[in-house]
Tab-separated table of C-alpha atoms and ligand atoms in Angstrom:
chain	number	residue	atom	x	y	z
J	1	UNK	CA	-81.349	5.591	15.688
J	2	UNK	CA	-82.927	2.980	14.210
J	3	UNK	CA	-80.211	1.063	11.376
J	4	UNK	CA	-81.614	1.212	8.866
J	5	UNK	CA	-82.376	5.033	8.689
J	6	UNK	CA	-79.684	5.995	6.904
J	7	UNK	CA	-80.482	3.795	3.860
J	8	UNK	CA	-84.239	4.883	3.795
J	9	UNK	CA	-83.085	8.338	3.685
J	10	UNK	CA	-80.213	7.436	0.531
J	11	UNK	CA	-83.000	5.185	-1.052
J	12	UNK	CA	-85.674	8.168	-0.310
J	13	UNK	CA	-82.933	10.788	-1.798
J	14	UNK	CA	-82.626	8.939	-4.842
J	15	UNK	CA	-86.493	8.105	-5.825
J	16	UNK	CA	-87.562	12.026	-5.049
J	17	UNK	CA	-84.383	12.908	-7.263
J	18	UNK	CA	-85.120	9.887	-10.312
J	19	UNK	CA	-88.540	11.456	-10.060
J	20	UNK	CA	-87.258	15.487	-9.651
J	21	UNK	CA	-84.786	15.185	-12.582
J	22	UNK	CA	-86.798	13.523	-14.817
J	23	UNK	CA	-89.486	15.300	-16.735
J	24	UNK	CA	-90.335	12.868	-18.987
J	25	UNK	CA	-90.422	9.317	-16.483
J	26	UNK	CA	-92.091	7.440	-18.828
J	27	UNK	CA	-89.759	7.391	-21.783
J	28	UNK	CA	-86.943	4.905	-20.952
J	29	UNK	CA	-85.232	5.327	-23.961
J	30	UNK	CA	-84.492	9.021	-23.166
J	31	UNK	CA	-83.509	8.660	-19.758
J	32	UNK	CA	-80.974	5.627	-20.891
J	33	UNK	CA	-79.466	7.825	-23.198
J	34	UNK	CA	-78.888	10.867	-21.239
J	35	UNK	CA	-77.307	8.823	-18.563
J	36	UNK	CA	-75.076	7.586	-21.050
J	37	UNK	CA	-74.317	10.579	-22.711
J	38	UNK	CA	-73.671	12.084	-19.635
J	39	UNK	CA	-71.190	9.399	-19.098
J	40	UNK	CA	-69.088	10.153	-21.989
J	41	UNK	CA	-69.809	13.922	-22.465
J	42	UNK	CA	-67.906	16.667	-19.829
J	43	UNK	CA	-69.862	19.022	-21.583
J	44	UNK	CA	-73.770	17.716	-21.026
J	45	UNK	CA	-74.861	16.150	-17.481
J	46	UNK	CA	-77.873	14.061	-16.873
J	47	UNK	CA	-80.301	16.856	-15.890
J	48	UNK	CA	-79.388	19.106	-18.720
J	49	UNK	CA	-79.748	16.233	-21.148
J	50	UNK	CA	-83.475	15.692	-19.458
J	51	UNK	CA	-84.131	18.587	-19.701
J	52	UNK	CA	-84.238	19.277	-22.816
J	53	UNK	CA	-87.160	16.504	-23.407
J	54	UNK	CA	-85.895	14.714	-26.480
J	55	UNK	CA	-87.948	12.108	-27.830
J	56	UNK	CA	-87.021	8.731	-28.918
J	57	UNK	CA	-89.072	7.964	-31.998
J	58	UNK	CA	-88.702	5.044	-35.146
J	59	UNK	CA	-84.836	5.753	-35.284
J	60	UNK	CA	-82.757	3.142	-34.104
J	61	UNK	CA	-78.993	2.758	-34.686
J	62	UNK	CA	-77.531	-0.396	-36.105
J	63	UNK	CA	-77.422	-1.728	-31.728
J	64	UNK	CA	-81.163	-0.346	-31.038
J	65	UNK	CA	-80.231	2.483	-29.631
J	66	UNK	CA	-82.978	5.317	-30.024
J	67	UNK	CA	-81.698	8.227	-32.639
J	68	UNK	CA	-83.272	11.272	-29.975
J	69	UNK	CA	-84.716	14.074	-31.669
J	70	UNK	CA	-86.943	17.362	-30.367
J	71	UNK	CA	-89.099	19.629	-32.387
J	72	UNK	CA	-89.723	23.365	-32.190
J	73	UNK	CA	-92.532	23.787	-33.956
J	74	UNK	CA	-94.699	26.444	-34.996
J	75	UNK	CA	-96.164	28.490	-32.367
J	76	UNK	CA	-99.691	29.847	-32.982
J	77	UNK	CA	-98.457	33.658	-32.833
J	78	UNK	CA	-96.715	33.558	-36.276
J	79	UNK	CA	-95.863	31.675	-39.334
J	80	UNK	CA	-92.413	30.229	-39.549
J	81	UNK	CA	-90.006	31.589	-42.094
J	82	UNK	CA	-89.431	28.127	-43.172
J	83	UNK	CA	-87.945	24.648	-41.372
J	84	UNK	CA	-84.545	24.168	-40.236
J	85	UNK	CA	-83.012	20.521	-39.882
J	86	UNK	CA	-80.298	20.379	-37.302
J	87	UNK	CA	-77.829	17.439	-37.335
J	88	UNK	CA	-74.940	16.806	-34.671
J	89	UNK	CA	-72.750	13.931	-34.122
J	90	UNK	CA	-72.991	11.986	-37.821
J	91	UNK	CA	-69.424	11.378	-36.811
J	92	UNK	CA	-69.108	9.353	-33.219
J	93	UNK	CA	-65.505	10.871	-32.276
J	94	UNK	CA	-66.194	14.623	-32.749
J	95	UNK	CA	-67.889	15.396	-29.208
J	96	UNK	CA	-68.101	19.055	-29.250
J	97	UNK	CA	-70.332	18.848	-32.581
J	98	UNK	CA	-72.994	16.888	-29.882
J	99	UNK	CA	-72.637	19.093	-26.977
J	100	UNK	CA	-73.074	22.106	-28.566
J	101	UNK	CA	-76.231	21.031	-30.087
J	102	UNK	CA	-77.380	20.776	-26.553
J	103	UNK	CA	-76.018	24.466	-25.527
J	104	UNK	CA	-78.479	25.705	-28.532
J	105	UNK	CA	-80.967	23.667	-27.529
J	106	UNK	CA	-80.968	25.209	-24.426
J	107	UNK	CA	-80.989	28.671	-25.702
J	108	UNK	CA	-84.193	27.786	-28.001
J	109	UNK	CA	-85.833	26.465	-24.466
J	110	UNK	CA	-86.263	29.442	-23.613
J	111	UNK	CA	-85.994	31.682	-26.560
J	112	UNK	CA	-88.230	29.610	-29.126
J	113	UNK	CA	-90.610	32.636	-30.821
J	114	UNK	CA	-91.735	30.484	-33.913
J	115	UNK	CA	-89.747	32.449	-35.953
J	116	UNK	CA	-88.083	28.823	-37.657
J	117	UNK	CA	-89.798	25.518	-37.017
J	118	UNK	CA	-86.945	23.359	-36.075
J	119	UNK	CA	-85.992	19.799	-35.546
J	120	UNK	CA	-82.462	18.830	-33.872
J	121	UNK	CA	-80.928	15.331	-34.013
J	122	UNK	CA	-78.184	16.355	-31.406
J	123	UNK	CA	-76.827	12.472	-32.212
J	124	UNK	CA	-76.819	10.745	-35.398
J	125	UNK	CA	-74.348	8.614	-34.442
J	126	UNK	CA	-74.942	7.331	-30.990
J	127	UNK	CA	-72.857	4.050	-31.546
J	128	UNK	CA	-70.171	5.621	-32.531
J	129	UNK	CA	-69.778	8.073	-29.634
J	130	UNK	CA	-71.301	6.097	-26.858
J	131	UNK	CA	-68.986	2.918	-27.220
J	132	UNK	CA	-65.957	2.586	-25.080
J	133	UNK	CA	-63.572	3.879	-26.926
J	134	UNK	CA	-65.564	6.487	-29.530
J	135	UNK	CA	-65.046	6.391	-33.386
J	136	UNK	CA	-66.066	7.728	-35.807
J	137	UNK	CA	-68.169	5.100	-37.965
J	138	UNK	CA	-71.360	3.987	-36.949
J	139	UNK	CA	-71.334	-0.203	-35.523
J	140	UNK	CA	-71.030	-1.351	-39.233
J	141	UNK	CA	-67.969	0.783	-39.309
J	142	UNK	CA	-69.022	2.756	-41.771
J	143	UNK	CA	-68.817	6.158	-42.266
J	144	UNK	CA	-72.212	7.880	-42.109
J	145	UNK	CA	-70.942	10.744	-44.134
J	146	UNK	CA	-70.226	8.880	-47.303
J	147	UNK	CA	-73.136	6.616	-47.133
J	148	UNK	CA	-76.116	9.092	-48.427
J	149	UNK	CA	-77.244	8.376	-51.652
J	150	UNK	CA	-76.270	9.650	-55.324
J	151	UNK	CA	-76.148	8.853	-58.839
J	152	UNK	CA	-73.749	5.921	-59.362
J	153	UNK	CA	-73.326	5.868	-55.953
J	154	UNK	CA	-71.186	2.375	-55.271
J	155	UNK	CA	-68.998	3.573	-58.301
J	156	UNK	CA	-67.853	7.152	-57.560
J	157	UNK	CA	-67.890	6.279	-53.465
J	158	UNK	CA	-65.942	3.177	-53.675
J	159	UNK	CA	-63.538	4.904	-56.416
J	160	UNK	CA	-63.023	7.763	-53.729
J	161	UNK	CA	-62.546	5.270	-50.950
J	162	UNK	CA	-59.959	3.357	-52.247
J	163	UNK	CA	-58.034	5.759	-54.678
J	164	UNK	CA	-58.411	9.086	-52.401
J	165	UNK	CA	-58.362	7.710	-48.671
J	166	UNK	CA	-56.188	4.581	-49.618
J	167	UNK	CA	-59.128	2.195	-48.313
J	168	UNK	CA	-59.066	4.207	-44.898
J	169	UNK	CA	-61.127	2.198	-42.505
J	170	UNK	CA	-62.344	5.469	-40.997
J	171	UNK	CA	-63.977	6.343	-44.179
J	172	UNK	CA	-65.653	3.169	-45.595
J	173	UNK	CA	-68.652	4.141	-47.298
J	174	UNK	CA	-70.562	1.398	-46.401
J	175	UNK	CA	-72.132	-1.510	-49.103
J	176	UNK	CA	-74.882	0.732	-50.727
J	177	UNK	CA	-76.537	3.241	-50.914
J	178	UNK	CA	-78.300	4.380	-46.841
J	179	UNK	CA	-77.387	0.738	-45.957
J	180	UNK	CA	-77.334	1.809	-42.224
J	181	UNK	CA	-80.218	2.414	-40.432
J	182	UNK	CA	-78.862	5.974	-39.127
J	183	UNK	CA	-78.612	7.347	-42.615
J	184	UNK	CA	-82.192	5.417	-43.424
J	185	UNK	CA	-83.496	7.463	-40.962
J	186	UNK	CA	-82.310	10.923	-41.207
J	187	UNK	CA	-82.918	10.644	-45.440
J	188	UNK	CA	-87.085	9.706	-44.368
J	189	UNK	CA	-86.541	12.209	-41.563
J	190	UNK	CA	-85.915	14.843	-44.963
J	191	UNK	CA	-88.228	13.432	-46.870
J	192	UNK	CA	-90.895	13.968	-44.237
J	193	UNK	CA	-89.496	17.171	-42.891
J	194	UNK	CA	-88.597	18.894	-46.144
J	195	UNK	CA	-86.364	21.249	-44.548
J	196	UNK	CA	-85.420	24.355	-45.960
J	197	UNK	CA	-81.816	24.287	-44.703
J	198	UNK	CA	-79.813	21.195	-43.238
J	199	UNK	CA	-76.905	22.405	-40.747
J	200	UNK	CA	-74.742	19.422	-39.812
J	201	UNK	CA	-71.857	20.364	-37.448
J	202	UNK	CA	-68.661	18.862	-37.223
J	203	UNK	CA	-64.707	18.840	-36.261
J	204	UNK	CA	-62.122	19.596	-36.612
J	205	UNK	CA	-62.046	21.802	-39.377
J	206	UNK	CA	-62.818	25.136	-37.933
J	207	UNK	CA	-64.440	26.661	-40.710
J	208	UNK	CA	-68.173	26.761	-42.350
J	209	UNK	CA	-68.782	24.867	-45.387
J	210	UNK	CA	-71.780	24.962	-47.826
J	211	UNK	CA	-73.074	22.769	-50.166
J	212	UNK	CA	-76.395	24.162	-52.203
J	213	UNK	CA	-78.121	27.013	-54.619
J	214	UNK	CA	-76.446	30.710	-53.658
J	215	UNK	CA	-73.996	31.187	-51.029
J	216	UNK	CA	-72.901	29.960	-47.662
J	217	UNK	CA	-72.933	31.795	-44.991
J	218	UNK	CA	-69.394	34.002	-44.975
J	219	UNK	CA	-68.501	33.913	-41.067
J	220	UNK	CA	-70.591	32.564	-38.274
J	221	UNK	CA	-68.821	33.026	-34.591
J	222	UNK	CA	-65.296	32.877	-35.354
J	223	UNK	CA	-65.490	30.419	-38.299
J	224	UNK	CA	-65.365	31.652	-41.794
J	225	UNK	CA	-66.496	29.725	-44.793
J	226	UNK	CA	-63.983	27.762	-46.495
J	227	UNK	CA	-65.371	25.239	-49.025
J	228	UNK	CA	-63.822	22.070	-48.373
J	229	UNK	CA	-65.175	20.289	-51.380
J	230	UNK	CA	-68.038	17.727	-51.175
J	231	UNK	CA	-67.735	13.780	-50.730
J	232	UNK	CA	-69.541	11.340	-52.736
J	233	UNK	CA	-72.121	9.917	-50.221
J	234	UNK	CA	-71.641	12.808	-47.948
J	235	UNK	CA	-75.255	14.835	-46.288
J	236	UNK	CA	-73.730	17.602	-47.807
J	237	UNK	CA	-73.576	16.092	-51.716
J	238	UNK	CA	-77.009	14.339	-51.124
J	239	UNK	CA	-79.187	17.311	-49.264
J	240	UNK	CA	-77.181	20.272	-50.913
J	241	UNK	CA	-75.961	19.089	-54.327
J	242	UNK	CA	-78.933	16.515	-55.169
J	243	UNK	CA	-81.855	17.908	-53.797
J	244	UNK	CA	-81.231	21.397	-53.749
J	245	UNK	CA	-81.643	22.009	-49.931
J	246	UNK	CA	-79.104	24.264	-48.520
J	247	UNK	CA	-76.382	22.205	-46.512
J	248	UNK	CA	-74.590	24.606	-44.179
J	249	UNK	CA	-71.861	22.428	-42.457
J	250	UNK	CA	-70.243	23.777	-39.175
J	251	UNK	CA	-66.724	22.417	-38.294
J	252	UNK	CA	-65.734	22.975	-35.024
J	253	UNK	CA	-62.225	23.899	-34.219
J	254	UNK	CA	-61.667	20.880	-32.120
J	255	UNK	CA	-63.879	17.823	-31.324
J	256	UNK	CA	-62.855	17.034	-27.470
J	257	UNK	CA	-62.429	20.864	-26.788
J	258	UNK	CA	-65.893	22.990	-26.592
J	259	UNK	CA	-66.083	26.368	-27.877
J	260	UNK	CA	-66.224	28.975	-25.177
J	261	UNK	CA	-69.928	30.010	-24.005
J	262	UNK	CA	-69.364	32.864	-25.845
J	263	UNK	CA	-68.227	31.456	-28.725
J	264	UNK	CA	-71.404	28.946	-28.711
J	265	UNK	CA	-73.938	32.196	-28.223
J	266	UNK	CA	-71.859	33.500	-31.269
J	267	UNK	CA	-72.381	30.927	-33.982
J	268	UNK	CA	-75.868	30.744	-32.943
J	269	UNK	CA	-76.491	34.873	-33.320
J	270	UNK	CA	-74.807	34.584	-36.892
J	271	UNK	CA	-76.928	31.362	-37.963
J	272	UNK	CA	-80.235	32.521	-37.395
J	273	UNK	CA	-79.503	35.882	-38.641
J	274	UNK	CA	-77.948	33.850	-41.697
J	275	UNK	CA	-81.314	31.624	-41.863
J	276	UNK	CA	-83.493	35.076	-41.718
J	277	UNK	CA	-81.580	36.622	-44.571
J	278	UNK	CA	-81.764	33.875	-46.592
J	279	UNK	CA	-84.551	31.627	-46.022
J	280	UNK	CA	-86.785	34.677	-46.767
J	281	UNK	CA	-84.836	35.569	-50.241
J	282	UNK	CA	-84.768	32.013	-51.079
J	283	UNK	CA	-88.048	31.480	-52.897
J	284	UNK	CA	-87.593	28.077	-52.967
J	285	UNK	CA	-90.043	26.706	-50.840
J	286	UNK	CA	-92.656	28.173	-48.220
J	287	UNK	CA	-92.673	27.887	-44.810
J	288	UNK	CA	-95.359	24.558	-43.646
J	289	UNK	CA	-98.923	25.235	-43.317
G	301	LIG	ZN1	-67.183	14.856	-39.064
């Protein structure tokens, strides 16, 4: 047999499989990030991170790496009971709040009916989580979550920094107001979007948490609400408090441990019916033309 064979057979595997495995060829970004997502997730492997076709669009972390995103949007067979913004990984070191954005992504793959128009931002944080060693501040190291914007925001943020946390590193709100270009992003991403409910999941809490008009909802899976209290600078003061836009907040029971399948399927089931209940009692806004 000719030598080289072998190696035109491993080079042959690999193009038919680069070409196989990815549905979306074109779009660098993507395919860079779900390789190294892959890489530090046990939960999410290169094809199932293709295949859910995110998009890399104008968000860019403070090192240029693409914030991915995917829409479900309205399907032509009914109107949407309203739009539903879904945030994972605002925190870099809480991996099971990223991977199980991908799990329900996978379920609306196949399940999408238009019922919600949806947009998922499985990683707000991808600095954060795909460094070496993961953390929970974006490059800057600041903390995402206390760096959304509120009345006397340097005030009350740095007063909670450094008289609540003791100057924690882990929770430095950052030098103003959406100074980092993740939190930039996701607050145009709102204005644009005008969701009628945020969820933004977590760990390692395990409980729900609710920030808005009415009430959160009281169990979803095996997590029951338990206000925790909201942050100055947190998504959950700025979407919920300030504008009025129900913040549900999901907090894992671990962040390196996934919730079983069922578990996953669970919190999903109780969401949606949650979002059904209340998006159509909540007269607050109507669902997009
Ligand atoms: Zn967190």
């Amino acid at each position: 047999m000719n030598p080289l064979t072998p190696k035109l057979i491993i080079l042959l595997t690999l193009v038919v499989r680069a070409v196989w495995a990815d549905p979306v060829p074109m779009n660098k970004p993507v395919t860079g990030e779900c390789l190294r997502i892959a890489d530090k997730l046990a939960s999410v492997n290169y094809d199932e991170c293709m295949n859910r076709r995110l998009e890399a669009g104008s968000g860019i972390s403070v090192t240029g790496a693409p914030i991915l995103y995917k829409e479900y949007p309205p399907l032509n067979s009914r109107r949407p009971l309203g739009r539903v913004l879904l945030v994972g990984g605002i925190h870099g070191d809480e991996y099971s709040s990223v991977s199980i954005v991908f799990k329900w992504m996978g379920i609306l793959d196949v399940h999408h009916s238009g019922l919600f128009h949806w947009r998922f931002v499985p990683l707000l944080n991808p600095d954060g989580l795909l460094r070496k060693d993961s953390q929970r501040m974006n490059a800057n190291n600041v903390d995402l979550n206390r760096n959304f914007p509120m009345r006397d925001w340097l005030q009350l943020t740095h007063d909670y920094w450094i008289n609540k946390t003791n100057s924690n590193p882990r929770r430095f709100p950052g030098a103003g107001p959406l100074s980092e270009p993740e939190t930039a992003w996701l607050a145009q991403e709102i204005d644009r979007f005008q969701p009628d409910v945020v969820v933004s999941v977590h760990a390692p809490h395990g409980v729900v948490d609710y920030d808005g008009p009415k009430d959160g909802p009281y169990k979803l899976g095996r997590l029951y609400l338990r206000l925790i209290g909201t942050y100055p600078g947190s998504l959950g003061n700025y979407a919920g408090v300030q504008r009025n836009t129900p913040v549900v907040t999901i907090e894992l029971p671990f962040a390196g441990i996934m919730p079983t399948p069922a578990e996953v399927s669970n919190i999903w089931r109780d969401l949606v019916r949650w979002l059904v209940k209340n998006i159509q009692e909540t007269p607050l806004k109507v669902a997009q033309d």
